[in-house]
PDB file of C-alpha atoms in Angstrom:
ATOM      1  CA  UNK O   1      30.819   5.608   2.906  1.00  0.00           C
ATOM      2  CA  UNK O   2      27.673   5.888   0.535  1.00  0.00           C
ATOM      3  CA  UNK O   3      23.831   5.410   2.284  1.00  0.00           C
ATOM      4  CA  UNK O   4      21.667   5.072  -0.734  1.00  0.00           C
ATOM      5  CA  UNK O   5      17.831   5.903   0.805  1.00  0.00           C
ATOM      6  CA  UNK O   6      16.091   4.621  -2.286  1.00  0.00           C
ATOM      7  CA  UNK O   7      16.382   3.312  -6.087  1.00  0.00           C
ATOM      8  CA  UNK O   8      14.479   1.844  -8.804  1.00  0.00           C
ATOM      9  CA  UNK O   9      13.945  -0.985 -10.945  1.00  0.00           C
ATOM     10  CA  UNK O  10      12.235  -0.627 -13.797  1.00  0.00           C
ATOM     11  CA  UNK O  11      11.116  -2.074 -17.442  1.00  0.00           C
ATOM     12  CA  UNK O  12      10.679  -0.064 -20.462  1.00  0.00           C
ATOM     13  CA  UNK O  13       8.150  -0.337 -23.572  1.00  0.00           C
ATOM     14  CA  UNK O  14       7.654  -4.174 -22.907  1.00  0.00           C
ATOM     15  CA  UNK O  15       5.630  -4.523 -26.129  1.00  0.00           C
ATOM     16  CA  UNK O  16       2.324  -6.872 -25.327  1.00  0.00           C
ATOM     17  CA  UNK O  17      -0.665  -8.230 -27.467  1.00  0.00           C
ATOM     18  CA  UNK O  18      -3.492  -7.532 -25.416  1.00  0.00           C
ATOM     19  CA  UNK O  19      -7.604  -7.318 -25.483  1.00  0.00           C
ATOM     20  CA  UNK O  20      -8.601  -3.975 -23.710  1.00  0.00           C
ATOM     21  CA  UNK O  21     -10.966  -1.566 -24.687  1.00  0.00           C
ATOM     22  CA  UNK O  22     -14.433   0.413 -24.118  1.00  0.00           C
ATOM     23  CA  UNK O  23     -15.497  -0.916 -27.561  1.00  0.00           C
ATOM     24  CA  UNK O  24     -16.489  -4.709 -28.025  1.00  0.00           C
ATOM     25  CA  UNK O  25     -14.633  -4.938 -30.730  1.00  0.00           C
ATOM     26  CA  UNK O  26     -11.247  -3.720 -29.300  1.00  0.00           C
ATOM     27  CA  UNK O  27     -12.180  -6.623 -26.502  1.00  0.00           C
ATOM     28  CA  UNK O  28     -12.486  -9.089 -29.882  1.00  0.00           C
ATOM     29  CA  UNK O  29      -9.545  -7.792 -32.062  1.00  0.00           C
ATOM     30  CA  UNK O  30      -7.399  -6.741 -29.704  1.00  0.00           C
ATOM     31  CA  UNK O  31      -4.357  -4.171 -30.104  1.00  0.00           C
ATOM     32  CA  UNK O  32      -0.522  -3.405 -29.017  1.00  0.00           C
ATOM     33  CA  UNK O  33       0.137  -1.573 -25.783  1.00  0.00           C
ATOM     34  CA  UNK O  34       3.226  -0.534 -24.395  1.00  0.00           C
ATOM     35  CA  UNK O  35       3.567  -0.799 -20.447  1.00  0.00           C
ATOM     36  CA  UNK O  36       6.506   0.624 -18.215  1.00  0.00           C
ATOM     37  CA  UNK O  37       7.012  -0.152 -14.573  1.00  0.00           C
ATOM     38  CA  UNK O  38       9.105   1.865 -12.730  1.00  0.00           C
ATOM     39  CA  UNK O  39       9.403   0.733  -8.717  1.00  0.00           C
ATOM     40  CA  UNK O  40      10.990   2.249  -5.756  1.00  0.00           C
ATOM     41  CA  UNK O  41      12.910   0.885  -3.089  1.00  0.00           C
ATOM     42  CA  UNK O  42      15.680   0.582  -0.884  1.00  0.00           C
ATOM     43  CA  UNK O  43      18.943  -0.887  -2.651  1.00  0.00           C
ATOM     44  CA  UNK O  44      21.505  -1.112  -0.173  1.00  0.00           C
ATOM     45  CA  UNK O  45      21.352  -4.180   0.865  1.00  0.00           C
ATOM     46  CA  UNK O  46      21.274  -6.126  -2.803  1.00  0.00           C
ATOM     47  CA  UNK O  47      24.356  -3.516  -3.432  1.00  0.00           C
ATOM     48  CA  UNK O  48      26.126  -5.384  -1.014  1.00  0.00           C
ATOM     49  CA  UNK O  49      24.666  -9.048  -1.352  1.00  0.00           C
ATOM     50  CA  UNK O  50      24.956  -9.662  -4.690  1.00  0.00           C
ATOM     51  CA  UNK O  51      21.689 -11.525  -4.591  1.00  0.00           C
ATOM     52  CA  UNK O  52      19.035 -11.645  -6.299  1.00  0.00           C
ATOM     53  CA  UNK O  53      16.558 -12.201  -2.811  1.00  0.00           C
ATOM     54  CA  UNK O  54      17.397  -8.906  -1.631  1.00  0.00           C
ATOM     55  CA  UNK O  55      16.025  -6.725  -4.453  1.00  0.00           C
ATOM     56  CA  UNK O  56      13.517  -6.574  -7.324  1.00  0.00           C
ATOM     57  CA  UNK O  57      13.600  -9.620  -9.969  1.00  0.00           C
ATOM     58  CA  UNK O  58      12.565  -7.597 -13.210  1.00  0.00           C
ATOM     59  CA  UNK O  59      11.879 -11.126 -14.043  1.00  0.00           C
ATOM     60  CA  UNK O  60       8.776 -11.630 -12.117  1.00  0.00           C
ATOM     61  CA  UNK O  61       7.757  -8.224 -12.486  1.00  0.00           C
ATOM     62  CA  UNK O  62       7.377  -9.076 -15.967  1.00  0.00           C
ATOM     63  CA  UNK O  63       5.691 -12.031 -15.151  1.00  0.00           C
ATOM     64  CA  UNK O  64       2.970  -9.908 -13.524  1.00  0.00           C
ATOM     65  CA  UNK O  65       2.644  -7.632 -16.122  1.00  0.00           C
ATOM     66  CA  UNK O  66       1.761 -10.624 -18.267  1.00  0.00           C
ATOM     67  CA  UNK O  67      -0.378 -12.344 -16.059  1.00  0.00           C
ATOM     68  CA  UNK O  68      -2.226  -8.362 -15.760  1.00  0.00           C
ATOM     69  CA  UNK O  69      -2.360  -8.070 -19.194  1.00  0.00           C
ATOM     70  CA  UNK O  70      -3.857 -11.298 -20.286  1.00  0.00           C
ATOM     71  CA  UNK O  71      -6.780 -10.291 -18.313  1.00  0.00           C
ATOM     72  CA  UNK O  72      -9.238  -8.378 -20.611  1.00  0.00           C
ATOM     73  CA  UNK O  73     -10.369  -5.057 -19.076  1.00  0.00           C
ATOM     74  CA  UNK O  74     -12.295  -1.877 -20.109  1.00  0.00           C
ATOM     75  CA  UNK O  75     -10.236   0.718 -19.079  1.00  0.00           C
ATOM     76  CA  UNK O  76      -6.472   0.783 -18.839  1.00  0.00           C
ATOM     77  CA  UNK O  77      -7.018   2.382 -15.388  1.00  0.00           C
ATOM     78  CA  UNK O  78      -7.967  -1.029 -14.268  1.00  0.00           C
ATOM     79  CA  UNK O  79      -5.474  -3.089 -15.333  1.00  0.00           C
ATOM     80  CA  UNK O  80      -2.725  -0.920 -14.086  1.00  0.00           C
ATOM     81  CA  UNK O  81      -4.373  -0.481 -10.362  1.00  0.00           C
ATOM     82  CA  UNK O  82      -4.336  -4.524 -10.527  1.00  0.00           C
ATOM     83  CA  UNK O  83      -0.689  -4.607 -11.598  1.00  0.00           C
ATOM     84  CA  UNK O  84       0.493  -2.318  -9.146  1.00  0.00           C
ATOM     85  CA  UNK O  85      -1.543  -4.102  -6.668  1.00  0.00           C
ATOM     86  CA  UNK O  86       0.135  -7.469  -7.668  1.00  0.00           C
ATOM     87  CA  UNK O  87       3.643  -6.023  -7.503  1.00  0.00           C
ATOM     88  CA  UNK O  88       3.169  -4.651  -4.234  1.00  0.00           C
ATOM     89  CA  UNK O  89       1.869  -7.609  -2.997  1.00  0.00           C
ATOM     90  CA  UNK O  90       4.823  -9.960  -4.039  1.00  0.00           C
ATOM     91  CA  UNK O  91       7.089  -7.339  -3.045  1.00  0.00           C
ATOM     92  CA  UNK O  92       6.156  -5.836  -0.116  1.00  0.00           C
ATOM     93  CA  UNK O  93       9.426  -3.722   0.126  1.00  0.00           C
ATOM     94  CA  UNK O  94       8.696  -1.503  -3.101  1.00  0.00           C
ATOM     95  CA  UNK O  95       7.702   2.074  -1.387  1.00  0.00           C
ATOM     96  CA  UNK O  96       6.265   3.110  -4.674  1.00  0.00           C
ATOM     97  CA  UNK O  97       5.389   2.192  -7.801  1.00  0.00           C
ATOM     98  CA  UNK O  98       4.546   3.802 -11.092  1.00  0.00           C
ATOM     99  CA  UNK O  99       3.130   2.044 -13.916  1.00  0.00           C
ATOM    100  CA  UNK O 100       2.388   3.188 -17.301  1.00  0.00           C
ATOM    101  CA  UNK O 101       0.273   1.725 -20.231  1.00  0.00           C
ATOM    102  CA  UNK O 102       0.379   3.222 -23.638  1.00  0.00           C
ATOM    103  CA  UNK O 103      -2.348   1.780 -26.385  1.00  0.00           C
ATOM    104  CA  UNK O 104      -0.245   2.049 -29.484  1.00  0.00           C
ATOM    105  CA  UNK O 105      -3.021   2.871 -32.304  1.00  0.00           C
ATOM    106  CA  UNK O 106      -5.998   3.575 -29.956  1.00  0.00           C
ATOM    107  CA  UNK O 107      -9.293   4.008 -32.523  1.00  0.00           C
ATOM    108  CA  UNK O 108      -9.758   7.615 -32.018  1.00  0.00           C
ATOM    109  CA  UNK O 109     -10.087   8.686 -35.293  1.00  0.00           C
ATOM    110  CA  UNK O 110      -6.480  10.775 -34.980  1.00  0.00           C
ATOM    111  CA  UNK O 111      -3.135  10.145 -36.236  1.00  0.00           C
ATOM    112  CA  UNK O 112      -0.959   9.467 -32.472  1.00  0.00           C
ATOM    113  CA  UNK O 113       2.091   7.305 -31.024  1.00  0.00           C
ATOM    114  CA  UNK O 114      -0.342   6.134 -28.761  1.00  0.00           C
ATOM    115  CA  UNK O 115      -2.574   7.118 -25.727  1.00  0.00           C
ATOM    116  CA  UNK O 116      -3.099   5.471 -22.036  1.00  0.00           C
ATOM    117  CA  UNK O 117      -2.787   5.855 -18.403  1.00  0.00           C
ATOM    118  CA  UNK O 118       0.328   6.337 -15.886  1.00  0.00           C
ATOM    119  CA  UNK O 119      -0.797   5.800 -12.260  1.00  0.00           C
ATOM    120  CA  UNK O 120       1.556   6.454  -9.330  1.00  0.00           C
ATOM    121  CA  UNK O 121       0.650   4.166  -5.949  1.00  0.00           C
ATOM    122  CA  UNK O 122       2.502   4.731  -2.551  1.00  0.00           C
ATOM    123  CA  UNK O 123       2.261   1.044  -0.782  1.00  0.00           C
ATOM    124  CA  UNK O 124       1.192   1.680   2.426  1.00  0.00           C
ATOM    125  CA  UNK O 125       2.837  -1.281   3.881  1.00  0.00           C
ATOM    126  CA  UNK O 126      -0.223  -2.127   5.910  1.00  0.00           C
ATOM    127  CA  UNK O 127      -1.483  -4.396   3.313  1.00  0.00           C
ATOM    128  CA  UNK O 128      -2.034  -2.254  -0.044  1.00  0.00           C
ATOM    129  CA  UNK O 129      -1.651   0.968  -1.596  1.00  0.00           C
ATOM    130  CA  UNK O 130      -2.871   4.326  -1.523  1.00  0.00           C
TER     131      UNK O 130
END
């Protein structure tokens, strides 16, 4: 008999068009980003089911991360806290999530793959995260 305590559902590199930056004219231009989510939670029951309702449709994550992104900000610190806020919110049985936003060609004057913020949240399940 297996218990499984916890897994994860997660997307990788979803590759976005988006309009965040400290400068004005990153907020004008715009640049590529990168953004992983990675969420926690209790599987057992969709390993059983079969259905959909009983886990994490990567689906709608994306959605959020869309509806996040679209959303100009001017720090990548933001826009992450509101996705993970978002997620947690629509899926109140995700014990943690991780989300991770890479600027691909950030204007720093330096030759990189990219630069950006992960942020790990714990939801709380009192109504937010922590």
């Amino acid at each position: 008999m297996m218990k499984t305590c916890a897994g994860h559902i997660f997307i990788n590199d979803l590759r976005l068009y988006a309009f965040h930056g400290v400068l004005p004219q990153e907020r004008i231009v715009g640049g590529n980003y990168s953004v992983d989510i990675d969420v926690t939670l209790d599987l057992s029951q969709a390993m059983v089911s079969d259905r959909v309702e009983d886990t994490v449709n990567y689906a709608t994550l994306l959605d959020i991360v869309k509806q996040e992104m679209d959303i100009p900000s001017a720090l990548l610190e933001h826009v992450a806290g509101r996705m993970a806020e978002q997620i947690c919110c629509r899926f109140p049985q995700i014990e943690e999530v991780i989300v991770r936003i890479t600027k691909i060609n950030p204007p720093m004057g330096a030759e990189t793959k990219g630069a950006g913020v992960t942020i790990y949240l714990i939801n709380d399940k009192r109504g937010g995260i922590s």
